[in-house]
Every structure is written in structure tokens, then in C-alpha cells.
Amino acid sequence: GENVEQHPSTLSVQEGDSAVIKCTYSDSASNYFPWYKQELGKGPQLIIDIRSNVGEKKDQRIAVTLNKTAKHFSLHITETQPEDSAVYFCAASRRGGSEKLVFGKGTKLTVNP
Amino acid sequence: DTEVTQTPKHLVMGMTNKKSLKCEQHMGHRAMYWYKQKAKKPPELMFVYSYEKLSINESVPSRFSPECPNSSLLNLHLHALQPEDSALYLCASSQDSRQGVPYEQYFGPGTRLTVT
């Protein structure tokens, strides 16, 4: 089955710096890669996703890149703010929707003011 | 609107109790999910319903019993749980992907369950 590795497990940056979180996946049939932000005491919030027919996607300060050949994808957050502090999870799925999402172990991001 | 609601927010139950968790969405989604999340771990899939039919059961013990009474509601019935079942139980929903098009899963806030 699918296995998703996520690095780093913790990341601390200064406000205004950029943050990068990387994930690798094992199943070449995976074609949907969402990123979730989870704040303490809340459910995961979908922040951006990318499908296998696209190499890069950007939404304001957040961008995701996908390298299908190397089977890795990354989350880039620019101009970080204290409210970006949370746990971020990457995930992979064969079809998305009602197929199984396999999550990475998470990255705890701390943005220091 | 991408809201999934869950009740209750917190639940404490004894090992002999029977309780139910409820989830509701009004986005017209036809796929609904239950996940279990232990502290400092990622969500783990338990069940998937597609068009009100159970499509995936990740070998979950029978003390957890899901139910999908209609396309907007999802229940998780709990009976004879163990202390190790204490966790955050998350509900999610998405459009169904029968045509192979990936769709976003939206999560609710979760129910924090403590089994004593």
C-alpha cells in the first residue's frame, strides 16, 4: 500500500521567513496530494492540493510543487506569520474523493514573532 | 460553504456504556468518512461511505459501528470501548470520485472521546 514520508517533524522559523515541508510517496498510482493545517483542538483544514497533471500550484503565500518522477511534493509558505503556527499534514490518494487518504506523520511549524 | 459539523464536542464514557457520535454536512457530498486521531499522530481512516453504502472498513473492531441514515448524516455507534480507544474522532466528506476525478475531503472539528 501507499506510504507517505514527511520531513521535517518540527520546523521553527522567524516571522517573515519562508517555510518548506517535504513529502515523498511510494505508490506511483497516487494522483492527488492535499495539504492540511491542523491547529490545536481543531480538525484538519484543507489549505491547498495538487493533482498529478500539474507541477505547481500557488494560492497567495502558499504554494505546492509536485515531482512525479521523483515521487515527492513540497509545501512552501512565504512571508510566514505567527498564525501559520500549526501542525501540517501532507497526504496522498489514488483517486481522491472516496479513495483512501494516506497521511504523512505531520510537521509542527512554529513561527516566532 | 465547506462546513462539516460534529456532535458532541467532548464525550466521556465508561467501558460498559453505549454512545453515538454524529456528523452532518449540507454540501451535497456523497462520500463520508470516519477517522481516528491519537495525540501527535495523523488521522487514520476507519470507514468510508459512498452513496450511503459502506465502501471501506479498515478492519475496525466491531465495538465501532458506523451508520449512514441519509446522504447528509453519518453516525458512529460506540459500545464496550477500551481506554485505548480514547482519541479525537474526525468526520469528513467529499464528492464521490466514481469517475476517477479526485475531490477534496473536508473535515469536521472532531469529537474528543475519553473512555474511562
mmCIF file of C-alpha atoms in Angstrom:
data_model
loop_
_atom_site.group_PDB
_atom_site.id
_atom_site.type_symbol
_atom_site.label_atom_id
_atom_site.label_comp_id
_atom_site.label_asym_id
_atom_site.label_seq_id
_atom_site.Cartn_x
_atom_site.Cartn_y
_atom_site.Cartn_z
ATOM 1 C CA GLY A 1 0.000 0.000 0.000
ATOM 2 C CA GLU A 2 0.842 3.674 -0.096
ATOM 3 C CA ASN A 3 3.419 5.088 2.322
ATOM 4 C CA VAL A 4 3.977 8.821 2.801
ATOM 5 C CA GLU A 5 7.104 10.164 4.460
ATOM 6 C CA GLN A 6 7.118 13.758 5.718
ATOM 7 C CA HIS A 7 10.037 15.939 6.802
ATOM 8 C CA PRO A 8 10.907 17.707 8.975
ATOM 9 C CA SER A 9 8.854 16.690 12.003
ATOM 10 C CA THR A 10 9.364 20.125 13.568
ATOM 11 C CA LEU A 11 10.241 23.441 11.972
ATOM 12 C CA SER A 12 10.851 26.772 13.655
ATOM 13 C CA VAL A 13 11.166 29.977 11.637
ATOM 14 C CA GLN A 14 11.199 33.692 12.271
ATOM 15 C CA GLU A 15 8.207 35.741 11.204
ATOM 16 C CA GLY A 16 8.611 36.800 7.595
ATOM 17 C CA ASP A 17 10.855 33.878 6.660
ATOM 18 C CA SER A 18 9.830 31.069 4.325
ATOM 19 C CA ALA A 19 8.993 27.528 5.414
ATOM 20 C CA VAL A 20 9.296 24.373 3.312
ATOM 21 C CA ILE A 21 7.875 20.959 4.174
ATOM 22 C CA LYS A 22 8.662 17.940 2.008
ATOM 23 C CA CYS A 23 6.844 14.649 1.437
ATOM 24 C CA THR A 24 7.614 11.543 -0.561
ATOM 25 C CA TYR A 25 5.172 8.844 -1.575
ATOM 26 C CA SER A 26 5.633 5.261 -2.669
ATOM 27 C CA ASP A 27 2.646 4.410 -4.879
ATOM 28 C CA SER A 28 3.158 5.608 -8.441
ATOM 29 C CA ALA A 29 -0.626 5.304 -8.958
ATOM 30 C CA SER A 30 -1.275 8.121 -6.449
ATOM 31 C CA ASN A 31 -2.621 11.161 -8.261
ATOM 32 C CA TYR A 32 -3.995 13.512 -5.623
ATOM 33 C CA PHE A 33 -1.934 15.303 -2.958
ATOM 34 C CA PRO A 34 -3.652 17.565 -0.419
ATOM 35 C CA TRP A 35 -2.098 19.546 2.417
ATOM 36 C CA TYR A 36 -3.901 20.094 5.707
ATOM 37 C CA LYS A 37 -3.292 22.553 8.529
ATOM 38 C CA GLN A 38 -4.399 21.488 11.990
ATOM 39 C CA GLU A 39 -4.493 23.956 14.846
ATOM 40 C CA LEU A 40 -4.696 22.803 18.434
ATOM 41 C CA GLY A 41 -8.122 21.430 19.307
ATOM 42 C CA LYS A 42 -9.433 21.683 15.739
ATOM 43 C CA GLY A 43 -9.976 19.407 12.794
ATOM 44 C CA PRO A 44 -7.622 19.407 9.791
ATOM 45 C CA GLN A 45 -8.253 22.261 7.370
ATOM 46 C CA LEU A 46 -7.528 21.771 3.677
ATOM 47 C CA ILE A 47 -5.196 24.582 2.616
ATOM 48 C CA ILE A 48 -4.070 23.551 -0.852
ATOM 49 C CA ASP A 49 -3.951 20.473 -3.055
ATOM 50 C CA ILE A 50 -2.366 19.376 -6.308
ATOM 51 C CA ARG A 51 -3.229 16.747 -8.853
ATOM 52 C CA SER A 52 -0.784 14.649 -10.819
ATOM 53 C CA ASN A 53 -1.355 16.502 -14.093
ATOM 54 C CA VAL A 54 0.009 19.733 -12.572
ATOM 55 C CA GLY A 55 3.574 20.521 -11.446
ATOM 56 C CA GLU A 56 2.927 23.572 -9.301
ATOM 57 C CA LYS A 57 0.023 25.407 -7.729
ATOM 58 C CA LYS A 58 0.000 28.672 -5.817
ATOM 59 C CA ASP A 59 -2.533 30.388 -3.575
ATOM 60 C CA GLN A 60 -1.318 33.716 -2.165
ATOM 61 C CA ARG A 61 1.520 32.877 0.293
ATOM 62 C CA ILE A 62 1.167 29.111 -0.118
ATOM 63 C CA ALA A 63 2.480 27.007 -2.976
ATOM 64 C CA VAL A 64 2.802 23.297 -3.625
ATOM 65 C CA THR A 65 5.137 21.606 -6.091
ATOM 66 C CA LEU A 66 4.957 18.043 -7.381
ATOM 67 C CA ASN A 67 7.680 15.941 -8.961
ATOM 68 C CA LYS A 68 6.032 12.765 -10.230
ATOM 69 C CA THR A 69 9.265 11.222 -11.438
ATOM 70 C CA ALA A 70 10.883 11.508 -8.023
ATOM 71 C CA LYS A 71 7.562 10.906 -6.239
ATOM 72 C CA HIS A 72 7.838 13.890 -3.953
ATOM 73 C CA PHE A 73 5.838 17.022 -3.294
ATOM 74 C CA SER A 74 6.501 20.068 -1.161
ATOM 75 C CA LEU A 75 4.625 22.844 0.622
ATOM 76 C CA HIS A 76 6.106 26.323 0.527
ATOM 77 C CA ILE A 77 4.869 29.096 2.807
ATOM 78 C CA THR A 78 6.316 32.556 2.200
ATOM 79 C CA GLU A 79 6.247 35.598 4.490
ATOM 80 C CA THR A 80 5.280 33.432 7.459
ATOM 81 C CA GLN A 81 3.093 34.878 10.200
ATOM 82 C CA PRO A 82 2.527 33.705 13.797
ATOM 83 C CA GLU A 83 -0.941 32.477 12.796
ATOM 84 C CA ASP A 84 0.726 29.997 10.428
ATOM 85 C CA SER A 85 1.898 28.094 13.522
ATOM 86 C CA ALA A 86 0.167 24.707 13.446
ATOM 87 C CA VAL A 87 0.727 21.073 12.506
ATOM 88 C CA TYR A 88 0.787 20.492 8.762
ATOM 89 C CA PHE A 89 -0.020 17.121 7.192
ATOM 90 C CA CYS A 90 0.607 16.037 3.642
ATOM 91 C CA ALA A 91 -1.421 13.197 2.173
ATOM 92 C CA ALA A 92 -1.673 11.087 -0.961
ATOM 93 C CA SER A 93 -4.511 9.267 -2.607
ATOM 94 C CA ARG A 94 -5.015 7.145 -5.691
ATOM 95 C CA ARG A 95 -8.155 8.907 -6.802
ATOM 96 C CA GLY A 96 -9.127 11.302 -4.055
ATOM 97 C CA GLY A 97 -12.747 11.526 -3.029
ATOM 98 C CA SER A 98 -13.844 8.203 -1.677
ATOM 99 C CA GLU A 99 -10.494 6.557 -2.003
ATOM 100 C CA LYS A 100 -8.210 6.329 0.986
ATOM 101 C CA LEU A 101 -6.108 9.336 2.019
ATOM 102 C CA VAL A 102 -2.741 8.262 3.446
ATOM 103 C CA PHE A 103 -1.203 10.934 5.647
ATOM 104 C CA GLY A 104 2.363 11.818 6.482
ATOM 105 C CA LYS A 105 3.260 11.993 10.164
ATOM 106 C CA GLY A 106 2.977 15.767 10.301
ATOM 107 C CA THR A 107 5.218 18.795 10.739
ATOM 108 C CA LYS A 108 4.834 21.100 13.700
ATOM 109 C CA LEU A 109 5.560 24.596 12.404
ATOM 110 C CA THR A 110 6.325 27.372 14.868
ATOM 111 C CA VAL A 111 6.592 30.937 13.611
ATOM 112 C CA ASN A 112 8.356 33.137 16.135
ATOM 113 C CA PRO A 113 7.350 36.814 16.245
ATOM 114 C CA ASP B 1 -19.746 26.659 2.483
ATOM 115 C CA THR B 2 -17.424 23.780 3.375
ATOM 116 C CA GLU B 3 -18.713 23.052 6.850
ATOM 117 C CA VAL B 4 -18.905 19.644 8.455
ATOM 118 C CA THR B 5 -20.426 19.641 11.935
ATOM 119 C CA GLN B 6 -19.880 17.057 14.654
ATOM 120 C CA THR B 7 -21.592 16.462 17.977
ATOM 121 C CA PRO B 8 -20.777 16.210 20.762
ATOM 122 C CA LYS B 9 -17.505 18.122 21.002
ATOM 123 C CA HIS B 10 -16.433 16.114 24.037
ATOM 124 C CA LEU B 11 -17.595 12.740 25.329
ATOM 125 C CA VAL B 12 -16.584 10.774 28.398
ATOM 126 C CA MET B 13 -17.882 7.232 28.614
ATOM 127 C CA GLY B 14 -17.331 4.137 30.669
ATOM 128 C CA MET B 15 -16.350 0.821 29.155
ATOM 129 C CA THR B 16 -19.893 -0.541 29.549
ATOM 130 C CA ASN B 17 -21.676 2.448 28.030
ATOM 131 C CA LYS B 18 -23.267 2.815 24.604
ATOM 132 C CA LYS B 19 -22.941 6.181 22.930
ATOM 133 C CA SER B 20 -23.105 7.664 19.427
ATOM 134 C CA LEU B 21 -21.155 10.300 17.569
ATOM 135 C CA LYS B 22 -22.937 12.354 14.938
ATOM 136 C CA CYS B 23 -21.739 14.112 11.814
ATOM 137 C CA GLU B 24 -23.642 16.291 9.366
ATOM 138 C CA GLN B 25 -22.860 18.058 6.104
ATOM 139 C CA HIS B 26 -25.034 20.043 3.704
ATOM 140 C CA MET B 27 -22.644 20.380 0.786
ATOM 141 C CA GLY B 28 -24.325 17.680 -1.276
ATOM 142 C CA HIS B 29 -21.339 15.377 -0.800
ATOM 143 C CA ARG B 30 -21.981 11.676 -1.388
ATOM 144 C CA ALA B 31 -18.875 10.302 0.326
ATOM 145 C CA MET B 32 -18.429 10.489 4.113
ATOM 146 C CA TYR B 33 -15.617 9.240 6.311
ATOM 147 C CA TRP B 34 -14.704 8.457 9.906
ATOM 148 C CA TYR B 35 -11.108 8.943 11.016
ATOM 149 C CA LYS B 36 -9.453 8.340 14.376
ATOM 150 C CA GLN B 37 -6.623 10.597 15.518
ATOM 151 C CA LYS B 38 -4.409 9.915 18.504
ATOM 152 C CA ALA B 39 -2.368 12.718 20.036
ATOM 153 C CA LYS B 40 0.555 13.877 17.872
ATOM 154 C CA LYS B 41 -0.367 11.396 15.133
ATOM 155 C CA PRO B 42 -2.005 11.801 11.726
ATOM 156 C CA PRO B 43 -5.645 10.872 11.148
ATOM 157 C CA GLU B 44 -6.215 7.185 10.448
ATOM 158 C CA LEU B 45 -9.087 6.117 8.233
ATOM 159 C CA MET B 46 -11.726 3.905 9.837
ATOM 160 C CA PHE B 47 -14.713 3.835 7.451
ATOM 161 C CA VAL B 48 -15.844 5.263 4.123
ATOM 162 C CA TYR B 49 -19.435 5.554 2.954
ATOM 163 C CA SER B 50 -20.185 6.172 -0.692
ATOM 164 C CA TYR B 51 -23.778 6.918 -1.661
ATOM 165 C CA GLU B 52 -24.888 5.760 1.804
ATOM 166 C CA LYS B 53 -23.223 2.369 1.377
ATOM 167 C CA LEU B 54 -20.180 1.230 3.333
ATOM 168 C CA SER B 55 -17.332 1.023 0.831
ATOM 169 C CA ILE B 56 -14.255 0.792 3.057
ATOM 170 C CA ASN B 57 -13.817 -0.712 6.533
ATOM 171 C CA GLU B 58 -10.202 -0.560 7.642
ATOM 172 C CA SER B 59 -10.514 -3.681 9.808
ATOM 173 C CA VAL B 60 -12.045 -1.671 12.641
ATOM 174 C CA PRO B 61 -13.157 -3.644 15.752
ATOM 175 C CA SER B 62 -16.881 -4.363 15.915
ATOM 176 C CA ARG B 63 -17.272 -2.206 19.030
ATOM 177 C CA PHE B 64 -17.336 0.656 16.487
ATOM 178 C CA SER B 65 -20.449 0.525 14.304
ATOM 179 C CA PRO B 66 -20.981 3.123 11.575
ATOM 180 C CA GLU B 67 -24.304 4.128 10.115
ATOM 181 C CA CYS B 68 -25.251 6.437 7.249
ATOM 182 C CA PRO B 69 -29.013 7.090 7.529
ATOM 183 C CA ASN B 70 -29.024 9.540 4.601
ATOM 184 C CA SER B 71 -26.656 11.480 2.366
ATOM 185 C CA SER B 72 -26.188 14.274 4.930
ATOM 186 C CA LEU B 73 -25.744 12.289 8.140
ATOM 187 C CA LEU B 74 -23.146 9.903 9.453
ATOM 188 C CA ASN B 75 -23.184 8.226 12.846
ATOM 189 C CA LEU B 76 -20.635 6.193 14.752
ATOM 190 C CA HIS B 77 -22.119 3.934 17.421
ATOM 191 C CA LEU B 78 -19.813 3.016 20.268
ATOM 192 C CA HIS B 79 -20.178 0.055 22.607
ATOM 193 C CA ALA B 80 -17.862 -1.647 25.101
ATOM 194 C CA LEU B 81 -14.924 0.575 24.258
ATOM 195 C CA GLN B 82 -11.488 0.270 25.789
ATOM 196 C CA PRO B 83 -9.372 3.077 27.312
ATOM 197 C CA GLU B 84 -7.036 2.835 24.308
ATOM 198 C CA ASP B 85 -9.944 3.940 22.115
ATOM 199 C CA SER B 86 -9.678 7.407 23.636
ATOM 200 C CA ALA B 87 -8.883 9.755 20.752
ATOM 201 C CA LEU B 88 -10.196 12.546 18.545
ATOM 202 C CA TYR B 89 -12.787 11.152 16.125
ATOM 203 C CA LEU B 90 -13.000 13.113 12.914
ATOM 204 C CA CYS B 91 -15.695 13.077 10.283
ATOM 205 C CA ALA B 92 -15.009 14.195 6.716
ATOM 206 C CA SER B 93 -16.953 14.451 3.489
ATOM 207 C CA SER B 94 -16.245 14.834 -0.211
ATOM 208 C CA GLN B 95 -17.851 14.478 -3.580
ATOM 209 C CA ASP B 96 -17.698 10.876 -4.674
ATOM 210 C CA SER B 97 -14.968 10.004 -7.154
ATOM 211 C CA ARG B 98 -16.634 7.255 -9.196
ATOM 212 C CA GLN B 99 -15.328 8.860 -12.376
ATOM 213 C CA GLY B 100 -11.793 8.811 -11.000
ATOM 214 C CA VAL B 101 -11.640 12.566 -10.521
ATOM 215 C CA PRO B 102 -10.038 13.395 -7.179
ATOM 216 C CA TYR B 103 -12.128 15.556 -4.883
ATOM 217 C CA GLU B 104 -11.266 17.456 -1.720
ATOM 218 C CA GLN B 105 -12.072 15.985 1.688
ATOM 219 C CA TYR B 106 -13.370 18.451 4.260
ATOM 220 C CA PHE B 107 -13.058 17.645 7.941
ATOM 221 C CA GLY B 108 -15.242 18.499 10.892
ATOM 222 C CA PRO B 109 -13.861 19.741 14.221
ATOM 223 C CA GLY B 110 -13.939 16.290 15.764
ATOM 224 C CA THR B 111 -15.286 14.686 18.936
ATOM 225 C CA ARG B 112 -12.778 14.286 21.760
ATOM 226 C CA LEU B 113 -13.587 10.880 23.261
ATOM 227 C CA THR B 114 -12.329 9.712 26.635
ATOM 228 C CA VAL B 115 -13.012 6.142 27.734
ATOM 229 C CA THR B 116 -12.706 5.553 31.479
#
